[in-house]
Amino acid sequence: MTLPAVLGGNPVRPQGPPAWPCTDPDILDVLQNAYREGWWGRYQAGFCERLENWLKEYHHVEHVFLCGSGNYAVELGLRALGIDAGDEVILADYDYPGNFLSIHAVGATPVLVNVEPSDWNLSLAAVREAIGPKTKAILASHLHGGCVAMSQLMEFAKERGLSVVEDAAQCPGAMIAGRRAGSWGYVGVLSFGGSKLLTAGRGGALLTNNAQIAQRARNHLLRAGNIVCPLSELQAALLLPQCEKLDERNEHRWKNVQALIEALRGSIGVQLFCAGRLPAADDLPAFYKVGIQYDATAFGLSRERFIRAMRAEGFALDEGFEAAHRTRSPRRFRQGSTLTEAEGAHAGCVMLHHPLLLESTASVLELVVALEKVRQHASEIHAAGEQVGAFPSRDRQGAVD
Ligand SMILES: *Cc1c(COP(=O)(O)O)cnc(C)c1O
């Protein structure tokens, strides 16, 4: 039987994970045109305006603000909602770590709540339980191919007079109950970071349908007539051709993830987030990461060793985020519910980076071949790990942020 690469066998994907950004002649055209026409260094060349208009139309929102990062867009969103010192913002204990810091950046206090057992995304029941007299907003992130039930969340938030920041940084173009991710919240956030589905190396956007929120966002963004933390014309120009391909690429990725779900059906110790709560007919998930609920005991190998072995086979797997309550001082947050599922996500989340999903279904299904090879040799991999010492944890080559 073939040995796993981590024990000296041949890797399933000797070429390693595919590169990101992927090769795209339209990107080369933009770069050559920018140089030839000389607009690459200009303040104004019309591309930011075109990108804003495209995003408005695509999301059916009235106002779009381009900015330097998704992180900044979250902070700008909180400020535009009037979140201030002394206020509380509810978010999932298992979330993108920068969101905890953005809440602190505006002087507010994060309230940490549990995630759903089915897909480790924000739990609505936990949000309900966590509301206190100082609570002003909910920050809802759609993570790793899962998504928050926005229709129910918005209804509930309206009833209780709470604002909602919807973080769609991981799923541009996703549909949730017939509406684009990022267009449900009072404000929505996109990221154009270097590893993201729409990439300009850096960048972000804030979306809103509310004129008053938009006016406040504009005031924060334009200080003394000078824009704070802007996106450049060159960045916007590089994003436009990717926007045109977003739907087609999201569909391609989803088709491949569906093949993965099918191939992994009944696989012990490994379940995809999006298989835990399958999308309805008017949903379309998007995958910056494919989240995997990994059960080390059932699989027979620690998460670190599993990831190490799969990386050796040529697949870009990483550990998920760390739960905030495990890494932040208790003085910096309030615990709003039990955090047992978030604890499970902290220990058991594995993420597959998205570039593989644009390849053929046959290439994507090689992941399952590698996984079964690792499973069959789990005890030898475990024993080898003992000999060579601890596998380094949270080693993130090739898949950042
Ligand atoms: C990447 C990411 C962000 C931040 O985006 P940057 O552009 O890297 O600042 C925010 N939220 C989530 C869920 C993300 O994945």
PDB file of C-alpha atoms and ligand atoms in Angstrom, residues 69-71 96 99 141 143 167 169-170 191-193 196 203 288 401, ligand 1:
ATOM      1  CA  SER A  69      -9.141  46.722   4.180  1.00  0.00           C
ATOM      2  CA  GLY A  70     -11.978  44.562   5.398  1.00  0.00           C
ATOM      3  CA  ASN A  71     -10.803  45.196   8.932  1.00  0.00           C
ATOM      4  CA  TYR A  96     -12.221  36.151  12.589  1.00  0.00           C
ATOM      5  CA  ASN A  99     -13.447  41.552  14.622  1.00  0.00           C
ATOM      6  CA  SER A 141     -19.775  36.732  10.099  1.00  0.00           C
ATOM      7  CA  LEU A 143     -17.510  31.658   7.975  1.00  0.00           C
ATOM      8  CA  ASP A 167     -19.294  40.468   7.675  1.00  0.00           C
ATOM      9  CA  ALA A 169     -15.520  39.040   3.773  1.00  0.00           C
ATOM     10  CA  GLN A 170     -15.398  35.276   3.197  1.00  0.00           C
ATOM     11  CA  SER A 191     -12.622  42.254   1.910  1.00  0.00           C
ATOM     12  CA  PHE A 192     -10.265  42.423  -1.072  1.00  0.00           C
ATOM     13  CA  GLY A 193      -7.276  41.030   0.870  1.00  0.00           C
ATOM     14  CA  LYS A 196      -9.632  36.443  -0.585  1.00  0.00           C
ATOM     15  CA  GLY A 203      -8.803  46.491   0.254  1.00  0.00           C
ATOM     16  CA  TYR A 288     -13.018  31.392   0.843  1.00  0.00           C
ATOM     17  CA  ASP A 401      -5.509  35.467   7.130  1.00  0.00           C
TER      18      ASP A 401
HETATM   19  C1  LIG B   1     -10.286  38.478   5.952  1.00  0.00           C
HETATM   20  C2  LIG B   1     -11.429  38.775   6.849  1.00  0.00           C
HETATM   21  C3  LIG B   1     -11.643  40.061   7.355  1.00  0.00           C
HETATM   22  C4  LIG B   1     -10.678  41.207   7.205  1.00  0.00           C
HETATM   23  O1  LIG B   1     -10.335  41.540   5.947  1.00  0.00           O
HETATM   24  P1  LIG B   1      -8.925  42.263   5.607  1.00  0.00           P
HETATM   25  O2  LIG B   1      -9.218  42.863   4.281  1.00  0.00           O
HETATM   26  O3  LIG B   1      -7.891  41.200   5.580  1.00  0.00           O
HETATM   27  O4  LIG B   1      -8.682  43.289   6.657  1.00  0.00           O
HETATM   28  C5  LIG B   1     -12.763  40.280   8.128  1.00  0.00           C
HETATM   29  N1  LIG B   1     -13.608  39.286   8.403  1.00  0.00           N
HETATM   30  C6  LIG B   1     -13.437  38.037   7.958  1.00  0.00           C
HETATM   31  C7  LIG B   1     -14.451  36.994   8.295  1.00  0.00           C
HETATM   32  C8  LIG B   1     -12.338  37.717   7.165  1.00  0.00           C
HETATM   33  O5  LIG B   1     -12.164  36.475   6.732  1.00  0.00           O
END
